[in-house]
Amino acid sequence: MLELLNNPISTCSQKVRLTLHEKGLAFTDTKIDFRKKEHLTPQYLALNPDGVVPTLLHDGAPVCDSSVIMEYLDEVFPEVPLSPPTPLGRAKMRKWLRFIEEVPTAAIRIPSFNKVFIRHRRDLSEADLAKDTGARTLRRTFYEEMGRHGFTEARLEESLERLRETVDRMDRTLTDSEWLCGDQLTLADFCVVPTIDRMRDLRLDGIWDGRANFERWWQAIQSRPAFAKTYAPGSRVSDIYEDLKETA
Ligand SMILES: N[C@@H](CCC(=O)N[C@@H](CS)C(=O)NCC(=O)O)C(=O)O
């Protein structure tokens, strides 16, 4: 029995939903409400001490961290393989996973918070702002830096540069390869999809203008049934925040 504790718009949750759907695995989709701070309750922290989503429960046993969960699922349910068959191939895939976690996954948080999530902090009293920041576990210093007004222009520009570098690196790799790790769709592709989808949602898709290899890959990913299932209505920030919808 698989249960995914997750949030529809969380990019880390989307990585795991893509994997579950691609592998055709049935799971209970349990929604964790960030506004109600359900990820910071003692019960949730007992499962995931970082106070972040997603958490997978497999027969009740918690597995944490989205990339770890993806690899766990692929190991336990190998029928639809999403990892290369050789150790060298898997090393190549893991190199992509680490790069994606370190560079674009970290970078996309800056425009996401500046454009979308900061609005929930702007009008808090000093005491409530401090309480909100203090309640965070893994991301406390990130929330401290963000304050109530968001990240600086310099930090935003740096994160956009990191996203450009990622798209360029992917485009180069995809010159002579269908997917990031050759002719097999792997966890590496699914790991980066939520960042790319969020970029589009935040109107940052100009970054891949003219990147033909990248665009071919993006079209191919979007045509997979797992993509439509993962991005059900309510999974994008523009589904939720009216002002983001209007600029569409
Ligand atoms: N390395 C973790 C990071 C998970 C993470 O940062 N999750 C975000 C949503 S994508 C979260 O739960 N944020 C809660 C918060 O900001 O309080 C993973 O990949 O699972």
mmCIF file of C-alpha atoms and ligand atoms in Angstrom:
data_model
loop_
_atom_site.group_PDB
_atom_site.id
_atom_site.type_symbol
_atom_site.label_atom_id
_atom_site.label_comp_id
_atom_site.label_asym_id
_atom_site.label_seq_id
_atom_site.Cartn_x
_atom_site.Cartn_y
_atom_site.Cartn_z
ATOM 1 C CA MET A 1 0.000 0.000 0.000
ATOM 2 C CA LEU A 2 1.431 3.348 -1.120
ATOM 3 C CA GLU A 3 0.357 6.679 0.315
ATOM 4 C CA LEU A 4 1.880 9.960 -0.815
ATOM 5 C CA LEU A 5 1.658 12.845 1.640
ATOM 6 C CA ASN A 6 2.056 15.788 -0.693
ATOM 7 C CA ASN A 7 0.788 19.081 -1.998
ATOM 8 C CA PRO A 8 -0.611 19.603 -5.527
ATOM 9 C CA ILE A 9 1.537 22.668 -6.344
ATOM 10 C CA SER A 10 4.741 21.475 -4.675
ATOM 11 C CA THR A 11 7.395 20.847 -7.309
ATOM 12 C CA CYS A 12 9.064 18.190 -5.141
ATOM 13 C CA SER A 13 5.729 16.373 -4.843
ATOM 14 C CA GLN A 14 5.233 16.576 -8.614
ATOM 15 C CA LYS A 15 8.508 14.680 -9.217
ATOM 16 C CA VAL A 16 7.143 11.756 -7.245
ATOM 17 C CA ARG A 17 3.641 11.910 -8.747
ATOM 18 C CA LEU A 18 5.192 11.803 -12.245
ATOM 19 C CA THR A 19 7.150 8.703 -11.234
ATOM 20 C CA LEU A 20 4.167 6.940 -9.658
ATOM 21 C CA HIS A 21 1.938 7.645 -12.668
ATOM 22 C CA GLU A 22 4.578 6.673 -15.245
ATOM 23 C CA LYS A 23 5.089 3.389 -13.430
ATOM 24 C CA GLY A 24 1.327 2.836 -13.234
ATOM 25 C CA LEU A 25 1.379 2.468 -9.447
ATOM 26 C CA ALA A 26 -1.841 3.010 -7.499
ATOM 27 C CA PHE A 27 -1.439 5.284 -4.481
ATOM 28 C CA THR A 28 -3.460 7.226 -1.973
ATOM 29 C CA ASP A 29 -2.976 10.920 -2.627
ATOM 30 C CA THR A 30 -3.091 12.641 0.763
ATOM 31 C CA LYS A 31 -2.977 16.395 0.526
ATOM 32 C CA ILE A 32 -0.944 18.358 3.042
ATOM 33 C CA ASP A 33 -2.227 21.922 3.415
ATOM 34 C CA PHE A 34 0.630 24.446 3.701
ATOM 35 C CA ARG A 35 -1.703 27.267 4.743
ATOM 36 C CA LYS A 36 -2.819 25.191 7.704
ATOM 37 C CA LYS A 37 0.843 24.257 8.348
ATOM 38 C CA GLU A 38 -0.019 20.574 8.261
ATOM 39 C CA HIS A 39 3.621 19.882 7.314
ATOM 40 C CA LEU A 40 4.821 21.353 10.605
ATOM 41 C CA THR A 41 2.603 19.435 13.031
ATOM 42 C CA PRO A 42 4.251 17.035 15.525
ATOM 43 C CA GLN A 43 2.540 14.108 13.755
ATOM 44 C CA TYR A 44 3.974 15.048 10.366
ATOM 45 C CA LEU A 45 7.411 15.898 11.795
ATOM 46 C CA ALA A 46 7.516 12.425 13.321
ATOM 47 C CA LEU A 47 7.365 11.051 9.772
ATOM 48 C CA ASN A 48 9.495 13.714 8.099
ATOM 49 C CA PRO A 49 11.691 15.684 10.531
ATOM 50 C CA ASP A 50 12.523 18.232 7.801
ATOM 51 C CA GLY A 51 8.906 19.426 7.769
ATOM 52 C CA VAL A 52 8.687 19.341 3.986
ATOM 53 C CA VAL A 53 6.661 17.408 1.436
ATOM 54 C CA PRO A 54 6.574 14.848 -0.036
ATOM 55 C CA THR A 55 6.703 11.828 2.242
ATOM 56 C CA LEU A 56 5.893 8.375 0.890
ATOM 57 C CA LEU A 57 4.374 5.806 3.215
ATOM 58 C CA HIS A 58 4.989 2.280 1.976
ATOM 59 C CA ASP A 59 2.967 -0.121 4.109
ATOM 60 C CA GLY A 60 3.179 2.598 6.754
ATOM 61 C CA ALA A 61 6.977 3.036 6.614
ATOM 62 C CA PRO A 62 8.044 6.602 5.746
ATOM 63 C CA VAL A 63 10.439 7.344 2.890
ATOM 64 C CA CYS A 64 11.562 10.980 2.657
ATOM 65 C CA ASP A 65 13.136 13.255 0.069
ATOM 66 C CA SER A 66 11.676 13.346 -3.420
ATOM 67 C CA SER A 67 14.723 12.011 -5.300
ATOM 68 C CA VAL A 68 15.227 9.265 -2.720
ATOM 69 C CA ILE A 69 11.539 8.352 -3.071
ATOM 70 C CA MET A 70 11.856 8.210 -6.867
ATOM 71 C CA GLU A 71 14.822 5.841 -6.648
ATOM 72 C CA TYR A 72 13.099 3.789 -3.946
ATOM 73 C CA LEU A 73 10.005 3.329 -6.128
ATOM 74 C CA ASP A 74 12.114 2.334 -9.107
ATOM 75 C CA GLU A 75 14.002 -0.221 -7.033
ATOM 76 C CA VAL A 76 10.959 -1.764 -5.340
ATOM 77 C CA PHE A 77 8.714 -1.695 -8.426
ATOM 78 C CA PRO A 78 11.071 -2.405 -11.361
ATOM 79 C CA GLU A 79 8.378 -3.468 -13.871
ATOM 80 C CA VAL A 80 8.455 -0.115 -15.681
ATOM 81 C CA PRO A 81 12.153 0.755 -15.287
ATOM 82 C CA LEU A 82 13.112 4.407 -15.038
ATOM 83 C CA SER A 83 16.817 3.871 -14.326
ATOM 84 C CA PRO A 84 19.505 2.720 -16.762
ATOM 85 C CA PRO A 85 20.398 -0.977 -16.589
ATOM 86 C CA THR A 86 24.157 -0.543 -16.063
ATOM 87 C CA PRO A 87 26.044 0.925 -13.062
ATOM 88 C CA LEU A 88 27.672 3.498 -15.332
ATOM 89 C CA GLY A 89 24.291 4.502 -16.742
ATOM 90 C CA ARG A 90 22.869 4.857 -13.228
ATOM 91 C CA ALA A 91 25.882 6.937 -12.181
ATOM 92 C CA LYS A 92 25.170 9.266 -15.111
ATOM 93 C CA MET A 93 21.517 9.533 -14.087
ATOM 94 C CA ARG A 94 22.438 10.255 -10.445
ATOM 95 C CA LYS A 95 24.816 12.971 -11.614
ATOM 96 C CA TRP A 96 21.825 14.659 -13.276
ATOM 97 C CA LEU A 97 19.707 14.176 -10.139
ATOM 98 C CA ARG A 98 22.339 15.860 -7.943
ATOM 99 C CA PHE A 99 22.818 18.719 -10.430
ATOM 100 C CA ILE A 100 19.058 19.274 -10.710
ATOM 101 C CA GLU A 101 18.628 19.328 -6.921
ATOM 102 C CA GLU A 102 21.557 21.678 -6.394
ATOM 103 C CA VAL A 103 21.054 24.131 -9.243
ATOM 104 C CA PRO A 104 17.577 24.543 -10.848
ATOM 105 C CA THR A 105 15.516 23.176 -7.935
ATOM 106 C CA ALA A 106 17.142 25.676 -5.590
ATOM 107 C CA ALA A 107 17.003 28.477 -8.170
ATOM 108 C CA ILE A 108 13.287 28.218 -8.988
ATOM 109 C CA ARG A 109 12.373 28.834 -5.336
ATOM 110 C CA ILE A 110 13.525 32.456 -5.611
ATOM 111 C CA PRO A 111 11.094 33.627 -8.347
ATOM 112 C CA SER A 112 8.398 31.318 -6.930
ATOM 113 C CA PHE A 113 8.543 32.975 -3.516
ATOM 114 C CA ASN A 114 9.082 36.515 -4.846
ATOM 115 C CA LYS A 115 6.200 36.318 -7.298
ATOM 116 C CA VAL A 116 3.768 34.059 -5.462
ATOM 117 C CA PHE A 117 4.265 32.870 -1.910
ATOM 118 C CA ILE A 118 5.677 36.061 -0.364
ATOM 119 C CA ARG A 119 2.157 37.531 -0.408
ATOM 120 C CA HIS A 120 1.252 35.350 2.569
ATOM 121 C CA ARG A 121 3.990 36.978 4.674
ATOM 122 C CA ARG A 122 3.754 40.642 3.647
ATOM 123 C CA ASP A 123 0.987 41.641 6.013
ATOM 124 C CA LEU A 124 1.936 39.580 9.046
ATOM 125 C CA SER A 125 2.736 41.401 12.280
ATOM 126 C CA GLU A 126 6.393 41.286 13.342
ATOM 127 C CA ALA A 127 5.524 38.678 15.960
ATOM 128 C CA ASP A 128 3.630 36.460 13.492
ATOM 129 C CA LEU A 129 6.398 36.794 10.896
ATOM 130 C CA ALA A 130 8.982 35.670 13.445
ATOM 131 C CA LYS A 131 6.707 32.814 14.507
ATOM 132 C CA ASP A 132 6.193 31.721 10.898
ATOM 133 C CA THR A 133 9.954 31.743 10.252
ATOM 134 C CA GLY A 134 10.789 30.069 13.551
ATOM 135 C CA ALA A 135 8.396 27.194 12.854
ATOM 136 C CA ARG A 136 10.399 26.162 9.753
ATOM 137 C CA THR A 137 12.870 23.348 10.048
ATOM 138 C CA LEU A 138 14.940 22.727 6.910
ATOM 139 C CA ARG A 139 14.278 26.182 5.414
ATOM 140 C CA ARG A 140 14.559 28.524 8.420
ATOM 141 C CA THR A 141 17.498 30.560 7.059
ATOM 142 C CA PHE A 142 15.801 30.711 3.653
ATOM 143 C CA TYR A 143 12.699 32.231 5.264
ATOM 144 C CA GLU A 144 14.877 34.611 7.310
ATOM 145 C CA GLU A 145 16.578 35.858 4.157
ATOM 146 C CA MET A 146 13.225 36.286 2.398
ATOM 147 C CA GLY A 147 11.791 38.349 5.256
ATOM 148 C CA ARG A 148 8.464 39.949 4.344
ATOM 149 C CA HIS A 149 9.555 41.596 1.069
ATOM 150 C CA GLY A 150 11.251 38.724 -0.740
ATOM 151 C CA PHE A 151 14.713 38.135 -2.101
ATOM 152 C CA THR A 152 16.886 40.924 -3.512
ATOM 153 C CA GLU A 153 17.068 41.739 -7.225
ATOM 154 C CA ALA A 154 20.648 40.420 -7.258
ATOM 155 C CA ARG A 155 19.545 37.087 -5.794
ATOM 156 C CA LEU A 156 16.677 36.910 -8.296
ATOM 157 C CA GLU A 157 18.982 37.650 -11.231
ATOM 158 C CA GLU A 158 21.461 35.018 -10.053
ATOM 159 C CA SER A 159 18.710 32.411 -9.847
ATOM 160 C CA LEU A 160 17.504 33.264 -13.373
ATOM 161 C CA GLU A 161 21.073 32.812 -14.589
ATOM 162 C CA ARG A 162 21.173 29.362 -12.972
ATOM 163 C CA LEU A 163 17.927 28.444 -14.733
ATOM 164 C CA ARG A 164 19.367 29.633 -18.065
ATOM 165 C CA GLU A 165 22.472 27.521 -17.487
ATOM 166 C CA THR A 166 20.290 24.491 -16.791
ATOM 167 C CA VAL A 167 18.261 24.914 -19.968
ATOM 168 C CA ASP A 168 21.480 25.382 -21.975
ATOM 169 C CA ARG A 169 23.058 22.282 -20.446
ATOM 170 C CA MET A 170 19.937 20.240 -21.193
ATOM 171 C CA ASP A 171 19.729 21.583 -24.750
ATOM 172 C CA ARG A 172 23.354 20.596 -25.418
ATOM 173 C CA THR A 173 22.817 17.094 -24.007
ATOM 174 C CA LEU A 174 19.644 16.636 -26.013
ATOM 175 C CA THR A 175 21.429 17.419 -29.290
ATOM 176 C CA ASP A 176 22.146 13.746 -29.888
ATOM 177 C CA SER A 177 19.974 12.129 -27.271
ATOM 178 C CA GLU A 178 16.218 11.699 -26.944
ATOM 179 C CA TRP A 179 16.173 12.004 -23.142
ATOM 180 C CA LEU A 180 18.702 13.299 -20.618
ATOM 181 C CA CYS A 181 20.320 9.873 -20.265
ATOM 182 C CA GLY A 182 20.154 8.634 -23.841
ATOM 183 C CA ASP A 183 17.268 6.798 -25.463
ATOM 184 C CA GLN A 184 15.637 5.766 -22.183
ATOM 185 C CA LEU A 185 13.297 8.037 -20.243
ATOM 186 C CA THR A 186 14.662 8.089 -16.678
ATOM 187 C CA LEU A 187 14.156 9.643 -13.275
ATOM 188 C CA ALA A 188 16.528 12.435 -14.368
ATOM 189 C CA ASP A 189 13.929 13.707 -16.858
ATOM 190 C CA PHE A 190 11.140 13.620 -14.272
ATOM 191 C CA CYS A 191 13.348 15.281 -11.681
ATOM 192 C CA VAL A 192 13.618 18.493 -13.716
ATOM 193 C CA VAL A 193 10.076 18.588 -15.195
ATOM 194 C CA PRO A 194 8.446 20.405 -12.233
ATOM 195 C CA THR A 195 11.047 23.179 -12.382
ATOM 196 C CA ILE A 196 10.431 23.652 -16.097
ATOM 197 C CA ASP A 197 6.655 23.604 -15.631
ATOM 198 C CA ARG A 198 6.954 26.198 -12.831
ATOM 199 C CA MET A 199 9.138 28.360 -15.092
ATOM 200 C CA ARG A 200 6.359 28.345 -17.671
ATOM 201 C CA ASP A 201 3.778 29.066 -14.987
ATOM 202 C CA LEU A 202 5.825 32.095 -13.875
ATOM 203 C CA ARG A 203 6.194 33.255 -17.515
ATOM 204 C CA LEU A 204 9.890 32.438 -17.616
ATOM 205 C CA ASP A 205 9.513 30.246 -20.704
ATOM 206 C CA GLY A 206 11.310 32.822 -22.864
ATOM 207 C CA ILE A 207 14.467 31.256 -21.432
ATOM 208 C CA TRP A 208 14.146 28.330 -23.841
ATOM 209 C CA ASP A 209 13.206 30.312 -26.938
ATOM 210 C CA GLY A 210 15.161 28.932 -29.877
ATOM 211 C CA ARG A 211 16.480 25.923 -27.896
ATOM 212 C CA ALA A 212 15.130 23.369 -30.395
ATOM 213 C CA ASN A 213 16.439 20.232 -28.680
ATOM 214 C CA PHE A 214 15.077 21.354 -25.365
ATOM 215 C CA GLU A 215 11.693 22.218 -26.907
ATOM 216 C CA ARG A 216 11.458 18.791 -28.559
ATOM 217 C CA TRP A 217 12.138 17.156 -25.159
ATOM 218 C CA TRP A 218 9.549 19.401 -23.455
ATOM 219 C CA GLN A 219 6.866 18.513 -26.017
ATOM 220 C CA ALA A 220 7.645 14.797 -25.626
ATOM 221 C CA ILE A 221 7.403 14.971 -21.833
ATOM 222 C CA GLN A 222 4.096 16.833 -21.965
ATOM 223 C CA SER A 223 2.551 14.229 -24.249
ATOM 224 C CA ARG A 224 2.971 11.457 -21.686
ATOM 225 C CA PRO A 225 -0.206 10.400 -19.834
ATOM 226 C CA ALA A 226 1.750 10.644 -16.557
ATOM 227 C CA PHE A 227 2.186 14.375 -17.173
ATOM 228 C CA ALA A 228 -1.559 15.060 -17.508
ATOM 229 C CA LYS A 229 -2.296 12.978 -14.410
ATOM 230 C CA THR A 230 0.339 14.801 -12.368
ATOM 231 C CA TYR A 231 -0.825 18.242 -13.436
ATOM 232 C CA ALA A 232 -4.507 17.851 -12.686
ATOM 233 C CA PRO A 233 -6.365 21.173 -12.241
ATOM 234 C CA GLY A 234 -5.135 22.887 -9.071
ATOM 235 C CA SER A 235 -1.509 21.800 -9.519
ATOM 236 C CA ARG A 236 -0.148 25.110 -10.773
ATOM 237 C CA VAL A 237 0.245 28.427 -9.027
ATOM 238 C CA SER A 238 -1.705 30.060 -11.862
ATOM 239 C CA ASP A 239 -4.654 27.742 -11.059
ATOM 240 C CA ILE A 240 -4.800 29.199 -7.585
ATOM 241 C CA TYR A 241 -3.742 32.843 -7.724
ATOM 242 C CA GLU A 242 -6.061 34.973 -9.876
ATOM 243 C CA ASP A 243 -3.480 37.624 -10.797
ATOM 244 C CA LEU A 244 -1.157 34.979 -12.262
ATOM 245 C CA LYS A 245 -4.031 33.699 -14.378
ATOM 246 C CA GLU A 246 -4.692 37.140 -15.857
ATOM 247 C CA THR A 247 -1.166 37.495 -17.252
ATOM 248 C CA ALA A 248 -1.542 34.179 -19.101
HETATM 249 N N1 LIG B 1 14.884 17.849 -0.490
HETATM 250 C C1 LIG B 1 13.466 17.790 -0.206
HETATM 251 C C2 LIG B 1 12.913 19.202 -0.269
HETATM 252 C C3 LIG B 1 11.400 19.200 -0.136
HETATM 253 C C4 LIG B 1 10.819 20.617 -0.131
HETATM 254 O O1 LIG B 1 11.520 21.619 -0.089
HETATM 255 N N2 LIG B 1 9.488 20.685 -0.208
HETATM 256 C C5 LIG B 1 8.811 21.959 -0.220
HETATM 257 C C6 LIG B 1 7.732 21.959 -1.288
HETATM 258 S S1 LIG B 1 8.405 21.696 -2.907
HETATM 259 C C7 LIG B 1 8.136 22.161 1.126
HETATM 260 O O2 LIG B 1 7.576 21.250 1.671
HETATM 261 N N3 LIG B 1 8.186 23.397 1.646
HETATM 262 C C8 LIG B 1 7.578 23.686 2.897
HETATM 263 C C9 LIG B 1 7.869 25.066 3.386
HETATM 264 O O3 LIG B 1 8.420 25.893 2.641
HETATM 265 O O4 LIG B 1 7.519 25.326 4.538
HETATM 266 C C10 LIG B 1 12.777 16.884 -1.215
HETATM 267 O O5 LIG B 1 13.207 16.880 -2.376
HETATM 268 O O6 LIG B 1 11.824 16.175 -0.845
#
